[in-house]
mmCIF file of C-alpha atoms in Angstrom:
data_model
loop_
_atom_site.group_PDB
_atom_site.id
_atom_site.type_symbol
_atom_site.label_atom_id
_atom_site.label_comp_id
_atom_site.label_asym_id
_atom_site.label_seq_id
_atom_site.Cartn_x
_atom_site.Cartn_y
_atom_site.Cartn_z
ATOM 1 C CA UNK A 1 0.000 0.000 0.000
ATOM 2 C CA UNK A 2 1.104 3.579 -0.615
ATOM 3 C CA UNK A 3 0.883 5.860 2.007
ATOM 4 C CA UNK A 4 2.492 8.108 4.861
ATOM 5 C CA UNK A 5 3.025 7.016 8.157
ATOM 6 C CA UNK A 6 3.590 8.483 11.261
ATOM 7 C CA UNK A 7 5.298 7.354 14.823
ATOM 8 C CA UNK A 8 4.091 7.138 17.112
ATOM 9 C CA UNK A 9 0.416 7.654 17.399
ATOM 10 C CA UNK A 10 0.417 9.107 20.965
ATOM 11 C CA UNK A 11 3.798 10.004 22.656
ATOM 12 C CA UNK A 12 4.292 11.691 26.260
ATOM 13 C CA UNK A 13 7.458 13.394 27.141
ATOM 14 C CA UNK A 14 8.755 15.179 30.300
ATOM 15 C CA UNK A 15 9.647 18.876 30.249
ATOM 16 C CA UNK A 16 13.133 19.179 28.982
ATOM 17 C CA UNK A 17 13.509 16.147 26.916
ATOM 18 C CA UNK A 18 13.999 16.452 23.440
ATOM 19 C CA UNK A 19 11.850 13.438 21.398
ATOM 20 C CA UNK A 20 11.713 12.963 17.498
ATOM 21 C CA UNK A 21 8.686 12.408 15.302
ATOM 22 C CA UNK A 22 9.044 9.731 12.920
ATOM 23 C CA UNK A 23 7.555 10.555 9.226
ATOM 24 C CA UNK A 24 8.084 8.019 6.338
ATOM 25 C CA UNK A 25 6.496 7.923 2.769
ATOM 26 C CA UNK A 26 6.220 5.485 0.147
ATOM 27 C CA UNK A 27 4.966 7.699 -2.660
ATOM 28 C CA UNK A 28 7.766 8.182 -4.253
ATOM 29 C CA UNK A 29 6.980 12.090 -3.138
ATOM 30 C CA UNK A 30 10.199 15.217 -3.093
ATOM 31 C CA UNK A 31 8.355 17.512 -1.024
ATOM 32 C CA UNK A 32 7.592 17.007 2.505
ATOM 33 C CA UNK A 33 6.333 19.032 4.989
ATOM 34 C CA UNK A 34 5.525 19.025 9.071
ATOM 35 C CA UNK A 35 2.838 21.076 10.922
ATOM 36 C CA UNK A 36 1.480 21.694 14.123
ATOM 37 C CA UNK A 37 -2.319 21.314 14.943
ATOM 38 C CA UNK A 38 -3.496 23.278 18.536
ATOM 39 C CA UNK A 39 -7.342 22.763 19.524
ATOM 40 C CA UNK A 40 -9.490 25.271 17.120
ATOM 41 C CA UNK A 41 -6.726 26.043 14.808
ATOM 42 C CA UNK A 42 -5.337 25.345 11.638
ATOM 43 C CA UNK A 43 -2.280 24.115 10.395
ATOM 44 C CA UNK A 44 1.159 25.689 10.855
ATOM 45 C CA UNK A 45 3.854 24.804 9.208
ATOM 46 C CA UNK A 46 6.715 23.976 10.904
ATOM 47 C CA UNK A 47 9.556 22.743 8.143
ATOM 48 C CA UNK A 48 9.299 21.853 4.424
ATOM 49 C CA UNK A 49 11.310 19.926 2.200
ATOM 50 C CA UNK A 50 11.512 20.058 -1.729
ATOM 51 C CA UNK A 51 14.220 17.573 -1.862
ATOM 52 C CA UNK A 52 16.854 15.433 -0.492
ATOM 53 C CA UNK A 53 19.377 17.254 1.877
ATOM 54 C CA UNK A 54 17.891 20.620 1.699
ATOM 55 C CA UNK A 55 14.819 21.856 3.901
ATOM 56 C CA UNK A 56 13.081 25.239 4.742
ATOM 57 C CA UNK A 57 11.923 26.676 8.148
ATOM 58 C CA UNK A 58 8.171 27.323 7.794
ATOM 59 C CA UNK A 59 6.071 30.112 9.852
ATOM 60 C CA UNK A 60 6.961 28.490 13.323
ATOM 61 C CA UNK A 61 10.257 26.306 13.602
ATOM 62 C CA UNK A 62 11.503 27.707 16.877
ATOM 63 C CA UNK A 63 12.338 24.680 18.637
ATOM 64 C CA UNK A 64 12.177 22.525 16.170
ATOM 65 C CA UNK A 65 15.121 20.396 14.067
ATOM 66 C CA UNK A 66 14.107 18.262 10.827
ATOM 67 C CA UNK A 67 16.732 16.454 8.571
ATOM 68 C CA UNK A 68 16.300 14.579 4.893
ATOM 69 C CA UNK A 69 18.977 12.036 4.404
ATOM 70 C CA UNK A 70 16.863 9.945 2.362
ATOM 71 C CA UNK A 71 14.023 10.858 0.276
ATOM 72 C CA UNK A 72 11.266 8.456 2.046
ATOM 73 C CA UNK A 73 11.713 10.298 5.273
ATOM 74 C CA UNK A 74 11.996 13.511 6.906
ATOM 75 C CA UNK A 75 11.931 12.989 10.982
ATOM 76 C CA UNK A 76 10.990 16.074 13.499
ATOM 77 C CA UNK A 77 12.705 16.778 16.088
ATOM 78 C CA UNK A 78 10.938 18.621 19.202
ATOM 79 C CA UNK A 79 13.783 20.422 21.388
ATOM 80 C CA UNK A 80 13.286 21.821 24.693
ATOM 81 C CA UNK A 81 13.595 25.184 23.500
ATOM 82 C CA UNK A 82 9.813 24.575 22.254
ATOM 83 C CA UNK A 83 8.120 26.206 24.925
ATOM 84 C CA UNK A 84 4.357 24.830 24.190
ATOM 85 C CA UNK A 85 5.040 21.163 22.651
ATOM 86 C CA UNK A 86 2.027 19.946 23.416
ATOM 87 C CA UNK A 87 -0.104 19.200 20.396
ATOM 88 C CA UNK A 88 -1.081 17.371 17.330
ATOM 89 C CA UNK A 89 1.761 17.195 15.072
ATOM 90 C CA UNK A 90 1.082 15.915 11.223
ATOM 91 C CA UNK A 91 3.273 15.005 8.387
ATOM 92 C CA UNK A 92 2.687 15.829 4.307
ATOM 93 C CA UNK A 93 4.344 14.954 0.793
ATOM 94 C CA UNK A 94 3.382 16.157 -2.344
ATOM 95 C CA UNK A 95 5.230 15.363 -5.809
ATOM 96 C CA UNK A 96 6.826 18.937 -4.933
ATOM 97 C CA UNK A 97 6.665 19.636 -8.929
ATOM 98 C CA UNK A 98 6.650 23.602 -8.877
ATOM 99 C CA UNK A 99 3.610 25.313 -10.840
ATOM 100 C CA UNK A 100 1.474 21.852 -10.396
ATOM 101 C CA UNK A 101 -1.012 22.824 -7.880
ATOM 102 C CA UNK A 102 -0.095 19.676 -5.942
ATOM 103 C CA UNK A 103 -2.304 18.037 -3.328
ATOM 104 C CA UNK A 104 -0.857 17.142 0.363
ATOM 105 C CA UNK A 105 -1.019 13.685 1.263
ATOM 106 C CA UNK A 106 -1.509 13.659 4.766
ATOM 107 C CA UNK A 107 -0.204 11.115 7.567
ATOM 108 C CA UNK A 108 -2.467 9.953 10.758
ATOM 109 C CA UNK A 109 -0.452 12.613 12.940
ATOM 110 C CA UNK A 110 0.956 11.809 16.115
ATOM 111 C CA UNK A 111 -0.192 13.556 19.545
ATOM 112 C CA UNK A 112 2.549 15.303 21.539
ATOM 113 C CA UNK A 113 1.668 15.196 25.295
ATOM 114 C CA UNK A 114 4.260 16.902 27.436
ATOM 115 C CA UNK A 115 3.968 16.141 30.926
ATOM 116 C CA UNK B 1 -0.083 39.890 7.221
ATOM 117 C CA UNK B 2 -1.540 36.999 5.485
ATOM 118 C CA UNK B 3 -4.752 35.827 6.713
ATOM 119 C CA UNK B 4 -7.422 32.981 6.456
ATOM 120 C CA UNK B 5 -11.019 32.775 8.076
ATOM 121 C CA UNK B 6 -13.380 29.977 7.788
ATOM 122 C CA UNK B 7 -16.473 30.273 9.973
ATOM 123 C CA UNK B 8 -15.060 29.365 13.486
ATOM 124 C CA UNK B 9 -18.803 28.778 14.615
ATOM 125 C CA UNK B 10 -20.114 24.781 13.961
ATOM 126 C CA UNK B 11 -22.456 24.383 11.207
ATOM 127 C CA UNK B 12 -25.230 22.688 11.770
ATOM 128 C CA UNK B 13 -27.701 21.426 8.931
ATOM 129 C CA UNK B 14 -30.455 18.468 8.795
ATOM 130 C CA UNK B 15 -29.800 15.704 5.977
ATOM 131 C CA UNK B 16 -30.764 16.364 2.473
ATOM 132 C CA UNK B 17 -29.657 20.231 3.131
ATOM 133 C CA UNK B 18 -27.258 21.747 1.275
ATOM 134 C CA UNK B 19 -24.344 23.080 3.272
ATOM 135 C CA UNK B 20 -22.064 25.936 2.030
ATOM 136 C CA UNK B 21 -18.846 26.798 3.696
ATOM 137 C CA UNK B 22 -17.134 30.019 3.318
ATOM 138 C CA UNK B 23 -13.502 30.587 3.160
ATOM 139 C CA UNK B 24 -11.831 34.530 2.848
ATOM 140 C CA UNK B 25 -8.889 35.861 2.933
ATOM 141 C CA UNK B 26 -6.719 39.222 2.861
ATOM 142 C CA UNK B 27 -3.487 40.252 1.934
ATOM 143 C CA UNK B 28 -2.328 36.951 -0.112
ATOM 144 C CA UNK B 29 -3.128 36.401 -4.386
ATOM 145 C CA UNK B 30 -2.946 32.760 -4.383
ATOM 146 C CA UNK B 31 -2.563 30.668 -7.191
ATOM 147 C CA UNK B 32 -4.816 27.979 -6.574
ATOM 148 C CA UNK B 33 -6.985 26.743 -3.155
ATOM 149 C CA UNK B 34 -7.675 23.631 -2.218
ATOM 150 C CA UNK B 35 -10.100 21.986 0.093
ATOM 151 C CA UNK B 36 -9.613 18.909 2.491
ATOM 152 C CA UNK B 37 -12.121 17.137 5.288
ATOM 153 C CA UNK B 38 -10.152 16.056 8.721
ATOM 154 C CA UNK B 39 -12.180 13.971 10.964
ATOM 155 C CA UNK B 40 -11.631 14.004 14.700
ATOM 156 C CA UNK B 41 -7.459 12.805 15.969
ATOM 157 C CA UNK B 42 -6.762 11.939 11.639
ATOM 158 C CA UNK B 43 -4.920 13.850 9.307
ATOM 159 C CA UNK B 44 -6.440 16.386 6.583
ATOM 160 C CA UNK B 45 -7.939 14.522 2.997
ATOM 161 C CA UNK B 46 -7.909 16.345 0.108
ATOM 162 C CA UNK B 47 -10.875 16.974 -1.701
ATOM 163 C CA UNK B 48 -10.753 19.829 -4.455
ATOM 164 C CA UNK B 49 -8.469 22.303 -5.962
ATOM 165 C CA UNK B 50 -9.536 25.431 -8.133
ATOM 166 C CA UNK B 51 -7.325 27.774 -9.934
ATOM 167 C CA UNK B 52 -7.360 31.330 -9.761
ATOM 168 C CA UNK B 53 -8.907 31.619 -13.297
ATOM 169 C CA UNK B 54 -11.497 29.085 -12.506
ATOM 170 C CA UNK B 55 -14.855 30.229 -11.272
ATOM 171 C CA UNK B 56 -16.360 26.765 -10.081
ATOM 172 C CA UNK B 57 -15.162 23.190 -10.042
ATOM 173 C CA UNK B 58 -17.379 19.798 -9.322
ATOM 174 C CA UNK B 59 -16.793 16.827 -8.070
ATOM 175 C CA UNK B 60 -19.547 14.550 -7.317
ATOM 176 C CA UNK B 61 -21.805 16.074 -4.824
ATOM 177 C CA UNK B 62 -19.122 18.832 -4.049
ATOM 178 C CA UNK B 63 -18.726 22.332 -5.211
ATOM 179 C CA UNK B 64 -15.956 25.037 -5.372
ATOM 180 C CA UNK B 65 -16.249 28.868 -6.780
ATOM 181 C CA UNK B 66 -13.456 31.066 -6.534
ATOM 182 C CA UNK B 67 -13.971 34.913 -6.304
ATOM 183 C CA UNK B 68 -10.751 36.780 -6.370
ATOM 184 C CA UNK B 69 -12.080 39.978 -6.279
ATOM 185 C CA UNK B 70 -14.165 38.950 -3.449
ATOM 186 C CA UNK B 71 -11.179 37.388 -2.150
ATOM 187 C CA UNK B 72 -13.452 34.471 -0.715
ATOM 188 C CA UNK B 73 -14.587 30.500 -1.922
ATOM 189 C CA UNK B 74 -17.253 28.815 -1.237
ATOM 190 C CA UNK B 75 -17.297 25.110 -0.557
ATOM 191 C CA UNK B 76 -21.081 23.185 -1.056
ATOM 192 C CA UNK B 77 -22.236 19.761 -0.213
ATOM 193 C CA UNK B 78 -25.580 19.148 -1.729
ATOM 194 C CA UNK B 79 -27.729 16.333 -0.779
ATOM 195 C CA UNK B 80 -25.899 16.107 2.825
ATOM 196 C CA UNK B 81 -25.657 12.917 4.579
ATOM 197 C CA UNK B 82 -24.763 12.876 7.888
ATOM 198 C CA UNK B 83 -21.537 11.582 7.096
ATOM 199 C CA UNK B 84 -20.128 14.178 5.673
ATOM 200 C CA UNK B 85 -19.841 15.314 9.522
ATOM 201 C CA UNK B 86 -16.125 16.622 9.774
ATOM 202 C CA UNK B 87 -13.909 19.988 10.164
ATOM 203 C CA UNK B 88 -13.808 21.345 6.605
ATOM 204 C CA UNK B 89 -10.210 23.193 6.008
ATOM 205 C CA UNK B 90 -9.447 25.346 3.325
ATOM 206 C CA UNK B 91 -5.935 26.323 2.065
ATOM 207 C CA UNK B 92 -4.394 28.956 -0.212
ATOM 208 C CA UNK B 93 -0.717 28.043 -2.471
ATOM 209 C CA UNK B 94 1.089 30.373 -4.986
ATOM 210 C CA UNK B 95 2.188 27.348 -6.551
ATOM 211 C CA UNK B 96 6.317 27.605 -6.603
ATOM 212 C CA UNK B 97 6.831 26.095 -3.182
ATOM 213 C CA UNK B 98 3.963 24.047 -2.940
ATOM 214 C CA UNK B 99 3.523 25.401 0.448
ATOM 215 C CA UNK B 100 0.038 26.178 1.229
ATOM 216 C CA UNK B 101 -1.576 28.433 4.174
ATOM 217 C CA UNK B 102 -4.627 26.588 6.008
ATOM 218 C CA UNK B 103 -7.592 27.972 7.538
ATOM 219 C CA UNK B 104 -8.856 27.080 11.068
ATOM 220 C CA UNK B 105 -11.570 25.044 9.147
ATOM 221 C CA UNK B 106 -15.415 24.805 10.399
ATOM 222 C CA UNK B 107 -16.768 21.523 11.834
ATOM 223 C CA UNK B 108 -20.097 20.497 9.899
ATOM 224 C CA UNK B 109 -22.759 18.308 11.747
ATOM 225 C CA UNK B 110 -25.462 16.797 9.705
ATOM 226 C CA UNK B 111 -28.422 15.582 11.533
ATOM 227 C CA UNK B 112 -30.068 12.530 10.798
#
């Protein structure tokens, strides 16, 4: 099946810890992108990616880290610089082709709980 | 600054209704918008895209316009069945990124 994943589903952290997000795709997608999700809100974007190696800080990457050693992932890091972790994170890839209007393919998101 | 508002109040409509969602926006000239359904703890789905020089698109039971003077869309769901219950997001791109700007989305309830 083709698809993006996401890892874990629910994860709890103490303050001060940092903890990584897992994000892998097997749509043979360049672009990928994180964002955050609070309660009545909309999606922010945290990092995007339009291909291998390279990556862009979206509207709110303050304590955040992402790398893209390999094209099927792009993991997110939450550092304890983030001040307000807690919330629904989700992952996206698109075929990234510039001009082409491309739909997101979402993942199931994973819930950020910081204790 | 750029800025997106969907109706933040629920919607609330009794099956067989048609329900129209309204999405505006300031400061921004998209390219295209898009529309996508998230149900509760799952990630967005996409539904529709319109172009700036496209007035209206279909799909199915689902309809788009696109007013850039307005600076506003309207999303429609005739014949509603109650599960088309979900938050309804909206999202603006300029197309060289692919990164798009989302909307807080409004939640839609159709009664049985």
């Amino acid at each position: 099946d083709g698809g993006i994943t996401q890892s874990p589903k629910y994860l709890f952290r103490k303050e001060g810890q940092n903890v990584t997000l897992s994000c892998e795709q097997n749509l043979n997608h360049d672009a990928m992108y994180w964002y955050r999700q609070d309660p009545g809100q909309g999606l922010r974007l945290i990092y995007y990616s339009q291909i291998v190696n390279d990556f862009q800080k979206g509207d709110i990457a303050e304590g955040y880290s992402v790398s893209r050693e390999k094209k099927e992932s792009f993991p997110l890091t939450v550092t304890s610089a983030q001040k307000n972790p807690t919330a629904f994170y989700l992952c996206a890839s698109s075929t990234g082709n510039p001009g082409s209007y491309n739909e997101q393919f979402f993942g199931p998101g994973t819930r950020l709980t910081v204790l | 600054s750029q800025k997106i508002e969907q109706n933040s109040e629920a919607l609330n409509i009794q099956e067989g209704k048609t329900a129209t969602l309204t999405c505006n926006y300031t400061n921004y000239s998209p390219a295209y918008l898009q529309w996508y359904r998230q149900d509760p703890g799952r990630g967005p789905v996409f539904l529709l895209l319109i172009r700036e020089n496209e007035k209206e698109k279909r799909k199915e039971r689902l309809k788009v316009t696109f007013d850039t003077t307005l600076k506003q869309s309207l999303f429609h769901i005739t014949a509603s069945q109650p599960a088309d219950s979900a938050t309804y997001l909206c999202a603006l791109g300029s197309g060289n990124t692919g990164k798009l700007i989302f909307g807080q989305g409004t939640t839609l309830q159709v009664k049985p």
